[in-house]
Amino acid sequence: MSATGIGAPVRRKEDFRFITGKGQYTDDINRPGQTHAAFLRSPHAHATIKKLDISEAQKADGVIAVLTGEDLAKDNVGGLICGWMIHSKDGSPMKAGSHPALAQGKVRYVGDHIAVVIAETLAQARDAVEKIHVDYELLKPVIDMAHATDSGSPVIHDVAPHNQVYDWHLGDKGATEAAFANAKHVTKLDIVNNRLIPNAMEPRAAIGDYDSGQDAFTLYTTSQNPHVARLVLSAFIGIAPEHKLRVIAPDVGGGFGSKIFIYAEETVCVWAAKKVGRPVKWTGDRTEAFLADAHGRDHITHAEMAMDDKGHILGLRVKTKANLGAYLSTFSSCVPTYLYAPLLSGQYNIPAIYVEVEGIYTNTAPVDAYRGAGRPEATFVIERMVEVAAREMGQDPAAFRRKNFIKSFPHQTPVIMAYDTGNYGASMDLALEMADYKNFGKRKRDSAKKGMLRGIGFSAYIEACGIAPSAAVGSLGAGVGLWESAEVRVNPVGTVEVLTGSHSHGQGHETTFAQLVSDRLGIGIDQVAIVHGDTDKVQFGMGTYGSRSGAVGMSAISKALDKVVAKAKKVAAYALEASEGDIEFKDGRFSVAGTDRSLAFGEVALQAYIAHKFSGQDLEPGLKEGAFYDPTNFTFPSGVHICELEIDPDTGVTRIDRWTAVDDFGNIINPMIVEGQVHGGIAQGVGQALLEGAHYDANGQLVTASYMDYCMPRADDLPNFDIGITTTPCTTNPLGIKGCGEAGAIAAPPAVINAITDALGHEQIAMPASPQAVWRAAQKSLHKLAAE
Amino acid sequence: MYAFAYQRPTTVRQVQSALGKHEDAKILAGGQTLLPTMKQRLASPSAVIDLGHVAGLSGIEKKGRNIVIGAMARHAEVATSEVVREAIPALAALAGGIGDPAVRNRGTIGGSVANNDPSADYPAALLALGATIVTNKRKIAADDFFQGMFTTALEEGEIITKVSFPVPAKAAYVKFPNPASRYAMVGVFVSKKGSDVKVAVTGASNEGVFRAAGLEAALKGKFNPKAVEGVAVDGSNFIADIHGSADYRANLVSVMTKRAVTKALGK
Amino acid sequence: MISVSMTVNGKAVSAKIDPRTLLVQFLRENLLLTGTHVGCDTSQCGACVVHVDGKAIKSCTTLAATCDGASVVTIEGLAHDGVLHPMQEAFRENHGLQCGFCTPGMIMSAIDIVNRKGHDLDEHTIREELEGNICRCTGYHNIVKSVAAGAHAMAGSK
């Protein structure tokens, strides 16, 4: 391993600009002559707009334009789309209601966009928004997803008369029923996966710019996938053809899924830039982020698991209602279906699984992918089920899991996925040792002496990452392929630029991707620049989400590097006057086998460009190669997390005492960065379990619309984390990488809740397990103890 | 934020006259509550009168048996003041737990007391220590000053110049922070001086800060945590929200009181 | 419009501003010092922390007008002659940042913690003192490490 190659904990190249305040986030960019946009948002969850009077706002100080849904319609600007078609059990397509960027006659959630004011200053734009007068006819809102499809419920979209988007299923119903018929024990659980608000620290922002000389648009936006934004804005919304629309996603301050989607605000900014003839800038504030960023999770599930008398799992059946909010966001439809149900086999050998999922409209913000996207929901179901099953059957939860682990690979589950490799027992062994499981009983007794309830909880998770084989997702309804592209440009002096379709917004690609290049070409990472986030520079790409940048994005770079090396060998052969087959490339030098003749990588690059040695031969000058990589399978990171915590029954305060995470991510490029990803994921998972929950009141007002009420994990809510690694390299991509970005968020929630229920001695606790909720649950435990 | 006129007086008299001139003027002390409110367009003062340059509002000193704190004393100053830490360590600790370090560098005792936010910490200390609020017009006993959520005895044109705290024999403040905002969901300040025991509770009630008579009576009998057990806390008018129902807050009042007494006893 | 003058990162600046201009707006929009960020509306996230007269404050909850005559230091003012401040170096060395958005506020708060609490900071103290700074990426583990390491390094660089 070289100092900057694969496997080295290289310090991040991008950090210098961030620690010196020189990052360039969208709001840090100012365009000459720019104007400022502010949106009028619906204060009501469900209403028709009887009259929209913008005349007073138009006359307000500094106002340049006030634009509404009517203007969008006049300009034939299309609505926002959902790019994944789901078909119901009966074969009918999902019922996608129209989603105009500015409301056309109806508003469907608090925060829905009605009009935009464009003014000289932001303060003026905001002042003028208050001068728009709207005459609403209020409609009864649909907030509670459990009853949204009841007959007589108000209708949110005419295309979906019962507020049902789809009624979908996966698996073998007959085989699953047969498994339950043979069961000796059945575990049943009602499970709620709480609604979350992503809260990347950088609020979304956009600047639309129009160059009339070129008749071309530029959009600066907080995006995880600028090419997908351009594709949607061009092909579906109709802003401009792709060659006339440049999308730049500069430094982006976190995404976690919420910046994948194409939103109303950036659509309006880029469209309005041409209308007003000046750049239009919008920067969301945190309140707007709470109201109108796509939320995550929000499932209600009933699950049943069948076991034989020894505790072998025979079958699983799951029925889930998934809240999709008021409109279908960009990828929302696939999250509770294909990103959820295929993960319900977990790490276990389960012969039969049947899953039913109902997608439901409510008058709440759209719900889409949030870190983990479907996989945390699945993991929460399966890991709560196995924990409760073990307890009910009087078995140790670790032993129960181990008994049911898949032990031979490849393994085909009954729900689509074919796991290529893994060693779940190895992760369990290491986790138990690191967590000092054998002495847990003593620690529990020590806590009891202090009047505290101590519990331990497991989560043996699996995720499907490296999203995704194009043919596979296409057959399941995806509107796009999910390959990745890369271009490696070697400069004549031997420095390298890598253009990638992946986008870094905290993941450290500028470092890890450079490490791959350093490793392959034998040059220092300071000789490598990673270029991303600009559709004019990078030809195409599918962006960063689903822990795909390592497994898919770097595989594309790897392929391009293979081509660079192959061509460089040809150049070296001419330069060294040897036959190509005799050229060896090692540690950055091309040499002729069995001789001392060699050239450094940079020298060969120069030869490639001056082309003196092979002019007129069948070899083109230059050294630049591109590659598209389409994965052949998902990757399957897995691991075991163990949470140990202590509850103060007097207040319900839960303190995590120790956290053990053992993960198998396949091969690792930079362990420092991987650990950082795990830390952050766990924090979000602990947030879901203990702290975070979006709450709408019965009128559809978002009660948790600021950090005053939405409980973000802070430094003193969390412990340090003990991280362990086991490795089974992925067998289906050239680097053996599985991906690490979402693992913590997937693993953590069931580990926490399993620990709390262990401490409480009963299963009645919902997420977030807030102090109040735990206190109430602890009173039940105390009563139970007193009665015994 | 809505537009406003900015005033920077240098004397209390000028503050008073500015308040007279501008209808809906707001006084800006530390601004840690006022500015977020204005940013969210929930307040639209015609003028903002900055106390930052007004003479005579700062300083912390021991005067006889009292600690006198200028209205513009920042929370961080009170928290680290040797005078306060020596005489009323519970008050210094309370100040050191308000908001976060950056908020404590701006927020002031005068601003907190004048605002009387139901989740603010200082009002509990003033009530439980029997403090006196000194204004440009008069002196007001804490018991008469706090008149319910966001309501005080301050009249128009009246501004707080200092707060005077009698030094207790024993005192402690324990709060249960709201998990999201970190404001006090329940904060209990207990003090003991001779046979007098005071217990003030913030964060819990729809009426704002209050003195808990039942707890005081029990603790006058015996100043120890056991005395709190068996005292029913009436939560009928307590705040109920997503973070805590009234009965949960009532429980927290008991638990925080016990812990405050334990702390006051130095255990 | 009102006039304000202050020293920012050692340079005297003055401008005519709308009284409602927040310090963070003044820094970002008037002075183009965009390293100071805005992450919330309720004074809780701490992305906007700068030092005013040597103390950490939230520049989103401070009027620029009230800083007339003050000395302000932002993240851009920490490194001198290309040499990073030890706390900046500690964040880089300990992977104390991912997306970088909260980082300027974290570093400014971290230096303030050291100024108040000294150079030998335990984990518990650091976590408590970071109450006013929210990070969504790191889970705080490496931020805590960074602050502790930066605190030690600051002792050495005095």
PDB file of N, CA and C in Angstrom, chain A residues 575-644:
ATOM      1  N   ALA A 575       8.125   4.385 -27.572  1.00  0.00           N
ATOM      2  CA  ALA A 575       9.167   5.245 -26.999  1.00  0.00           C
ATOM      3  C   ALA A 575      10.383   4.430 -26.560  1.00  0.00           C
ATOM      4  N   LEU A 576      10.136   3.231 -26.089  1.00  0.00           N
ATOM      5  CA  LEU A 576      11.236   2.393 -25.605  1.00  0.00           C
ATOM      6  C   LEU A 576      11.715   1.422 -26.678  1.00  0.00           C
ATOM      7  N   GLU A 577      11.109   1.548 -27.844  1.00  0.00           N
ATOM      8  CA  GLU A 577      11.490   0.704 -28.984  1.00  0.00           C
ATOM      9  C   GLU A 577      11.465  -0.766 -28.598  1.00  0.00           C
ATOM     10  N   ALA A 578      10.337  -1.151 -28.043  1.00  0.00           N
ATOM     11  CA  ALA A 578      10.155  -2.551 -27.656  1.00  0.00           C
ATOM     12  C   ALA A 578       8.781  -2.999 -28.144  1.00  0.00           C
ATOM     13  N   SER A 579       8.530  -4.259 -28.050  1.00  0.00           N
ATOM     14  CA  SER A 579       7.201  -4.700 -28.472  1.00  0.00           C
ATOM     15  C   SER A 579       6.237  -4.500 -27.306  1.00  0.00           C
ATOM     16  N   GLU A 580       4.995  -4.213 -27.656  1.00  0.00           N
ATOM     17  CA  GLU A 580       4.007  -3.857 -26.639  1.00  0.00           C
ATOM     18  C   GLU A 580       3.880  -4.956 -25.584  1.00  0.00           C
ATOM     19  N   GLY A 581       3.980  -6.199 -26.044  1.00  0.00           N
ATOM     20  CA  GLY A 581       3.826  -7.311 -25.114  1.00  0.00           C
ATOM     21  C   GLY A 581       4.939  -7.383 -24.070  1.00  0.00           C
ATOM     22  N   ASP A 582       6.038  -6.715 -24.335  1.00  0.00           N
ATOM     23  CA  ASP A 582       7.158  -6.736 -23.366  1.00  0.00           C
ATOM     24  C   ASP A 582       7.100  -5.593 -22.377  1.00  0.00           C
ATOM     25  N   ILE A 583       6.116  -4.698 -22.527  1.00  0.00           N
ATOM     26  CA  ILE A 583       6.041  -3.531 -21.626  1.00  0.00           C
ATOM     27  C   ILE A 583       5.315  -3.922 -20.343  1.00  0.00           C
ATOM     28  N   GLU A 584       5.971  -3.630 -19.246  1.00  0.00           N
ATOM     29  CA  GLU A 584       5.346  -3.846 -17.938  1.00  0.00           C
ATOM     30  C   GLU A 584       5.135  -2.505 -17.276  1.00  0.00           C
ATOM     31  N   PHE A 585       4.023  -2.403 -16.538  1.00  0.00           N
ATOM     32  CA  PHE A 585       3.746  -1.136 -15.837  1.00  0.00           C
ATOM     33  C   PHE A 585       3.607  -1.428 -14.355  1.00  0.00           C
ATOM     34  N   LYS A 586       4.495  -0.825 -13.588  1.00  0.00           N
ATOM     35  CA  LYS A 586       4.476  -1.080 -12.153  1.00  0.00           C
ATOM     36  C   LYS A 586       5.007   0.159 -11.426  1.00  0.00           C
ATOM     37  N   ASP A 587       4.325   0.526 -10.323  1.00  0.00           N
ATOM     38  CA  ASP A 587       4.761   1.649  -9.487  1.00  0.00           C
ATOM     39  C   ASP A 587       5.044   2.912 -10.293  1.00  0.00           C
ATOM     40  N   GLY A 588       4.249   3.115 -11.302  1.00  0.00           N
ATOM     41  CA  GLY A 588       4.380   4.368 -12.049  1.00  0.00           C
ATOM     42  C   GLY A 588       5.460   4.367 -13.115  1.00  0.00           C
ATOM     43  N   ARG A 589       6.018   3.184 -13.398  1.00  0.00           N
ATOM     44  CA  ARG A 589       7.052   3.136 -14.447  1.00  0.00           C
ATOM     45  C   ARG A 589       6.704   2.075 -15.485  1.00  0.00           C
ATOM     46  N   PHE A 590       6.924   2.451 -16.729  1.00  0.00           N
ATOM     47  CA  PHE A 590       6.793   1.502 -17.831  1.00  0.00           C
ATOM     48  C   PHE A 590       8.187   0.977 -18.133  1.00  0.00           C
ATOM     49  N   SER A 591       8.327  -0.318 -18.118  1.00  0.00           N
ATOM     50  CA  SER A 591       9.658  -0.850 -18.389  1.00  0.00           C
ATOM     51  C   SER A 591       9.565  -1.999 -19.387  1.00  0.00           C
ATOM     52  N   VAL A 592      10.693  -2.253 -19.981  1.00  0.00           N
ATOM     53  CA  VAL A 592      10.770  -3.378 -20.910  1.00  0.00           C
ATOM     54  C   VAL A 592      11.207  -4.591 -20.100  1.00  0.00           C
ATOM     55  N   ALA A 593      10.395  -5.630 -20.161  1.00  0.00           N
ATOM     56  CA  ALA A 593      10.659  -6.806 -19.341  1.00  0.00           C
ATOM     57  C   ALA A 593      12.078  -7.302 -19.533  1.00  0.00           C
ATOM     58  N   GLY A 594      12.725  -7.579 -18.417  1.00  0.00           N
ATOM     59  CA  GLY A 594      14.057  -8.161 -18.469  1.00  0.00           C
ATOM     60  C   GLY A 594      15.157  -7.180 -18.834  1.00  0.00           C
ATOM     61  N   THR A 595      14.850  -5.889 -18.892  1.00  0.00           N
ATOM     62  CA  THR A 595      15.881  -4.884 -19.180  1.00  0.00           C
ATOM     63  C   THR A 595      15.838  -3.806 -18.109  1.00  0.00           C
ATOM     64  N   ASP A 596      16.776  -2.869 -18.168  1.00  0.00           N
ATOM     65  CA  ASP A 596      16.710  -1.737 -17.242  1.00  0.00           C
ATOM     66  C   ASP A 596      16.163  -0.501 -17.945  1.00  0.00           C
ATOM     67  N   ARG A 597      15.578  -0.717 -19.118  1.00  0.00           N
ATOM     68  CA  ARG A 597      15.023   0.433 -19.835  1.00  0.00           C
ATOM     69  C   ARG A 597      13.615   0.718 -19.322  1.00  0.00           C
ATOM     70  N   SER A 598      13.377   1.961 -18.934  1.00  0.00           N
ATOM     71  CA  SER A 598      12.041   2.288 -18.436  1.00  0.00           C
ATOM     72  C   SER A 598      11.771   3.785 -18.561  1.00  0.00           C
ATOM     73  N   LEU A 599      10.499   4.112 -18.502  1.00  0.00           N
ATOM     74  CA  LEU A 599      10.058   5.515 -18.517  1.00  0.00           C
ATOM     75  C   LEU A 599       9.033   5.713 -17.414  1.00  0.00           C
ATOM     76  N   ALA A 600       9.083   6.882 -16.803  1.00  0.00           N
ATOM     77  CA  ALA A 600       8.078   7.208 -15.783  1.00  0.00           C
ATOM     78  C   ALA A 600       6.747   7.502 -16.477  1.00  0.00           C
ATOM     79  N   PHE A 601       5.679   7.400 -15.702  1.00  0.00           N
ATOM     80  CA  PHE A 601       4.347   7.636 -16.260  1.00  0.00           C
ATOM     81  C   PHE A 601       4.282   8.995 -16.958  1.00  0.00           C
ATOM     82  N   GLY A 602       4.842  10.014 -16.325  1.00  0.00           N
ATOM     83  CA  GLY A 602       4.798  11.351 -16.895  1.00  0.00           C
ATOM     84  C   GLY A 602       5.556  11.452 -18.212  1.00  0.00           C
ATOM     85  N   GLU A 603       6.636  10.720 -18.304  1.00  0.00           N
ATOM     86  CA  GLU A 603       7.413  10.731 -19.548  1.00  0.00           C
ATOM     87  C   GLU A 603       6.623  10.086 -20.684  1.00  0.00           C
ATOM     88  N   VAL A 604       5.904   9.042 -20.357  1.00  0.00           N
ATOM     89  CA  VAL A 604       5.080   8.386 -21.379  1.00  0.00           C
ATOM     90  C   VAL A 604       3.932   9.314 -21.788  1.00  0.00           C
ATOM     91  N   ALA A 605       3.366  10.023 -20.814  1.00  0.00           N
ATOM     92  CA  ALA A 605       2.298  10.975 -21.139  1.00  0.00           C
ATOM     93  C   ALA A 605       2.818  12.017 -22.123  1.00  0.00           C
ATOM     94  N   LEU A 606       4.000  12.519 -21.870  1.00  0.00           N
ATOM     95  CA  LEU A 606       4.569  13.524 -22.771  1.00  0.00           C
ATOM     96  C   LEU A 606       4.761  12.919 -24.165  1.00  0.00           C
ATOM     97  N   GLN A 607       5.277  11.697 -24.206  1.00  0.00           N
ATOM     98  CA  GLN A 607       5.453  11.010 -25.501  1.00  0.00           C
ATOM     99  C   GLN A 607       4.114  10.863 -26.226  1.00  0.00           C
ATOM    100  N   ALA A 608       3.067  10.605 -25.471  1.00  0.00           N
ATOM    101  CA  ALA A 608       1.752  10.437 -26.088  1.00  0.00           C
ATOM    102  C   ALA A 608       1.320  11.723 -26.773  1.00  0.00           C
ATOM    103  N   TYR A 609       1.669  12.856 -26.181  1.00  0.00           N
ATOM    104  CA  TYR A 609       1.220  14.136 -26.734  1.00  0.00           C
ATOM    105  C   TYR A 609       2.148  14.681 -27.813  1.00  0.00           C
ATOM    106  N   ILE A 610       3.456  14.484 -27.658  1.00  0.00           N
ATOM    107  CA  ILE A 610       4.338  14.992 -28.726  1.00  0.00           C
ATOM    108  C   ILE A 610       4.296  14.056 -29.949  1.00  0.00           C
ATOM    109  N   ALA A 611       3.985  12.797 -29.698  1.00  0.00           N
ATOM    110  CA  ALA A 611       3.742  11.839 -30.787  1.00  0.00           C
ATOM    111  C   ALA A 611       4.897  11.726 -31.770  1.00  0.00           C
ATOM    112  N   HIS A 612       6.102  12.065 -31.316  1.00  0.00           N
ATOM    113  CA  HIS A 612       7.248  11.986 -32.235  1.00  0.00           C
ATOM    114  C   HIS A 612       7.601  10.552 -32.588  1.00  0.00           C
ATOM    115  N   LYS A 613       7.362   9.675 -31.639  1.00  0.00           N
ATOM    116  CA  LYS A 613       7.858   8.307 -31.827  1.00  0.00           C
ATOM    117  C   LYS A 613       6.907   7.425 -32.620  1.00  0.00           C
ATOM    118  N   PHE A 614       5.673   7.864 -32.788  1.00  0.00           N
ATOM    119  CA  PHE A 614       4.732   6.968 -33.481  1.00  0.00           C
ATOM    120  C   PHE A 614       3.906   7.700 -34.531  1.00  0.00           C
ATOM    121  N   SER A 615       4.411   8.851 -34.943  1.00  0.00           N
ATOM    122  CA  SER A 615       3.716   9.601 -35.977  1.00  0.00           C
ATOM    123  C   SER A 615       3.545   8.734 -37.210  1.00  0.00           C
ATOM    124  N   GLY A 616       2.356   8.705 -37.768  1.00  0.00           N
ATOM    125  CA  GLY A 616       2.109   7.926 -38.956  1.00  0.00           C
ATOM    126  C   GLY A 616       1.773   6.479 -38.674  1.00  0.00           C
ATOM    127  N   GLN A 617       1.908   6.063 -37.423  1.00  0.00           N
ATOM    128  CA  GLN A 617       1.565   4.683 -37.060  1.00  0.00           C
ATOM    129  C   GLN A 617       0.072   4.593 -36.716  1.00  0.00           C
ATOM    130  N   ASP A 618      -0.356   3.380 -36.442  1.00  0.00           N
ATOM    131  CA  ASP A 618      -1.757   3.155 -36.135  1.00  0.00           C
ATOM    132  C   ASP A 618      -2.046   3.445 -34.654  1.00  0.00           C
ATOM    133  N   LEU A 619      -1.664   4.600 -34.204  1.00  0.00           N
ATOM    134  CA  LEU A 619      -1.892   4.972 -32.800  1.00  0.00           C
ATOM    135  C   LEU A 619      -2.163   6.466 -32.771  1.00  0.00           C
ATOM    136  N   GLU A 620      -3.264   6.843 -32.135  1.00  0.00           N
ATOM    137  CA  GLU A 620      -3.612   8.264 -32.069  1.00  0.00           C
ATOM    138  C   GLU A 620      -2.790   8.955 -30.993  1.00  0.00           C
ATOM    139  N   PRO A 621      -2.435  10.217 -31.240  1.00  0.00           N
ATOM    140  CA  PRO A 621      -1.778  10.983 -30.175  1.00  0.00           C
ATOM    141  C   PRO A 621      -2.725  11.177 -28.993  1.00  0.00           C
ATOM    142  N   GLY A 622      -2.155  11.652 -27.893  1.00  0.00           N
ATOM    143  CA  GLY A 622      -2.978  12.015 -26.728  1.00  0.00           C
ATOM    144  C   GLY A 622      -3.163  10.852 -25.776  1.00  0.00           C
ATOM    145  N   LEU A 623      -3.626  11.190 -24.567  1.00  0.00           N
ATOM    146  CA  LEU A 623      -3.860  10.155 -23.549  1.00  0.00           C
ATOM    147  C   LEU A 623      -5.100  10.554 -22.756  1.00  0.00           C
ATOM    148  N   LYS A 624      -6.216  10.134 -23.250  1.00  0.00           N
ATOM    149  CA  LYS A 624      -7.496  10.466 -22.609  1.00  0.00           C
ATOM    150  C   LYS A 624      -8.462   9.342 -22.914  1.00  0.00           C
ATOM    151  N   GLU A 625      -9.073   8.787 -21.865  1.00  0.00           N
ATOM    152  CA  GLU A 625      -9.989   7.663 -22.085  1.00  0.00           C
ATOM    153  C   GLU A 625     -11.237   7.832 -21.235  1.00  0.00           C
ATOM    154  N   GLY A 626     -12.315   7.345 -21.759  1.00  0.00           N
ATOM    155  CA  GLY A 626     -13.576   7.390 -21.026  1.00  0.00           C
ATOM    156  C   GLY A 626     -14.143   6.006 -20.854  1.00  0.00           C
ATOM    157  N   ALA A 627     -15.047   5.880 -19.888  1.00  0.00           N
ATOM    158  CA  ALA A 627     -15.698   4.585 -19.702  1.00  0.00           C
ATOM    159  C   ALA A 627     -17.065   4.797 -19.064  1.00  0.00           C
ATOM    160  N   PHE A 628     -17.966   3.933 -19.424  1.00  0.00           N
ATOM    161  CA  PHE A 628     -19.253   3.842 -18.728  1.00  0.00           C
ATOM    162  C   PHE A 628     -19.255   2.497 -18.033  1.00  0.00           C
ATOM    163  N   TYR A 629     -19.644   2.489 -16.779  1.00  0.00           N
ATOM    164  CA  TYR A 629     -19.713   1.219 -16.053  1.00  0.00           C
ATOM    165  C   TYR A 629     -21.142   0.966 -15.612  1.00  0.00           C
ATOM    166  N   ASP A 630     -21.660  -0.156 -16.050  1.00  0.00           N
ATOM    167  CA  ASP A 630     -23.003  -0.560 -15.638  1.00  0.00           C
ATOM    168  C   ASP A 630     -22.863  -1.797 -14.773  1.00  0.00           C
ATOM    169  N   PRO A 631     -23.206  -1.706 -13.510  1.00  0.00           N
ATOM    170  CA  PRO A 631     -22.983  -2.860 -12.628  1.00  0.00           C
ATOM    171  C   PRO A 631     -23.829  -4.050 -13.055  1.00  0.00           C
ATOM    172  N   THR A 632     -23.358  -5.243 -12.692  1.00  0.00           N
ATOM    173  CA  THR A 632     -24.103  -6.448 -13.046  1.00  0.00           C
ATOM    174  C   THR A 632     -24.979  -6.914 -11.890  1.00  0.00           C
ATOM    175  N   ASN A 633     -24.744  -6.369 -10.728  1.00  0.00           N
ATOM    176  CA  ASN A 633     -25.571  -6.742  -9.573  1.00  0.00           C
ATOM    177  C   ASN A 633     -25.498  -5.584  -8.591  1.00  0.00           C
ATOM    178  N   PHE A 634     -26.420  -5.560  -7.639  1.00  0.00           N
ATOM    179  CA  PHE A 634     -26.271  -4.669  -6.494  1.00  0.00           C
ATOM    180  C   PHE A 634     -25.084  -5.170  -5.673  1.00  0.00           C
ATOM    181  N   THR A 635     -24.602  -4.338  -4.781  1.00  0.00           N
ATOM    182  CA  THR A 635     -23.625  -4.810  -3.798  1.00  0.00           C
ATOM    183  C   THR A 635     -24.349  -4.958  -2.466  1.00  0.00           C
ATOM    184  N   PHE A 636     -23.803  -5.766  -1.577  1.00  0.00           N
ATOM    185  CA  PHE A 636     -24.527  -6.075  -0.341  1.00  0.00           C
ATOM    186  C   PHE A 636     -23.663  -5.863   0.904  1.00  0.00           C
ATOM    187  N   PRO A 637     -23.435  -4.610   1.263  1.00  0.00           N
ATOM    188  CA  PRO A 637     -22.758  -4.348   2.530  1.00  0.00           C
ATOM    189  C   PRO A 637     -23.603  -4.910   3.671  1.00  0.00           C
ATOM    190  N   SER A 638     -22.948  -5.315   4.717  1.00  0.00           N
ATOM    191  CA  SER A 638     -23.692  -5.882   5.845  1.00  0.00           C
ATOM    192  C   SER A 638     -22.885  -5.642   7.103  1.00  0.00           C
ATOM    193  N   GLY A 639     -23.485  -5.943   8.216  1.00  0.00           N
ATOM    194  CA  GLY A 639     -22.739  -5.794   9.454  1.00  0.00           C
ATOM    195  C   GLY A 639     -23.608  -6.036  10.656  1.00  0.00           C
ATOM    196  N   VAL A 640     -22.984  -5.907  11.805  1.00  0.00           N
ATOM    197  CA  VAL A 640     -23.699  -6.063  13.072  1.00  0.00           C
ATOM    198  C   VAL A 640     -23.399  -4.848  13.932  1.00  0.00           C
ATOM    199  N   HIS A 641     -24.433  -4.155  14.357  1.00  0.00           N
ATOM    200  CA  HIS A 641     -24.271  -3.053  15.305  1.00  0.00           C
ATOM    201  C   HIS A 641     -24.891  -3.461  16.639  1.00  0.00           C
ATOM    202  N   ILE A 642     -24.226  -3.076  17.695  1.00  0.00           N
ATOM    203  CA  ILE A 642     -24.742  -3.372  19.037  1.00  0.00           C
ATOM    204  C   ILE A 642     -24.806  -2.066  19.823  1.00  0.00           C
ATOM    205  N   CYS A 643     -25.981  -1.788  20.327  1.00  0.00           N
ATOM    206  CA  CYS A 643     -26.190  -0.577  21.126  1.00  0.00           C
ATOM    207  C   CYS A 643     -26.434  -0.974  22.567  1.00  0.00           C
ATOM    208  N   GLU A 644     -25.719  -0.328  23.461  1.00  0.00           N
ATOM    209  CA  GLU A 644     -25.968  -0.569  24.887  1.00  0.00           C
ATOM    210  C   GLU A 644     -26.293   0.764  25.524  1.00  0.00           C
TER     211      GLU A 644
END
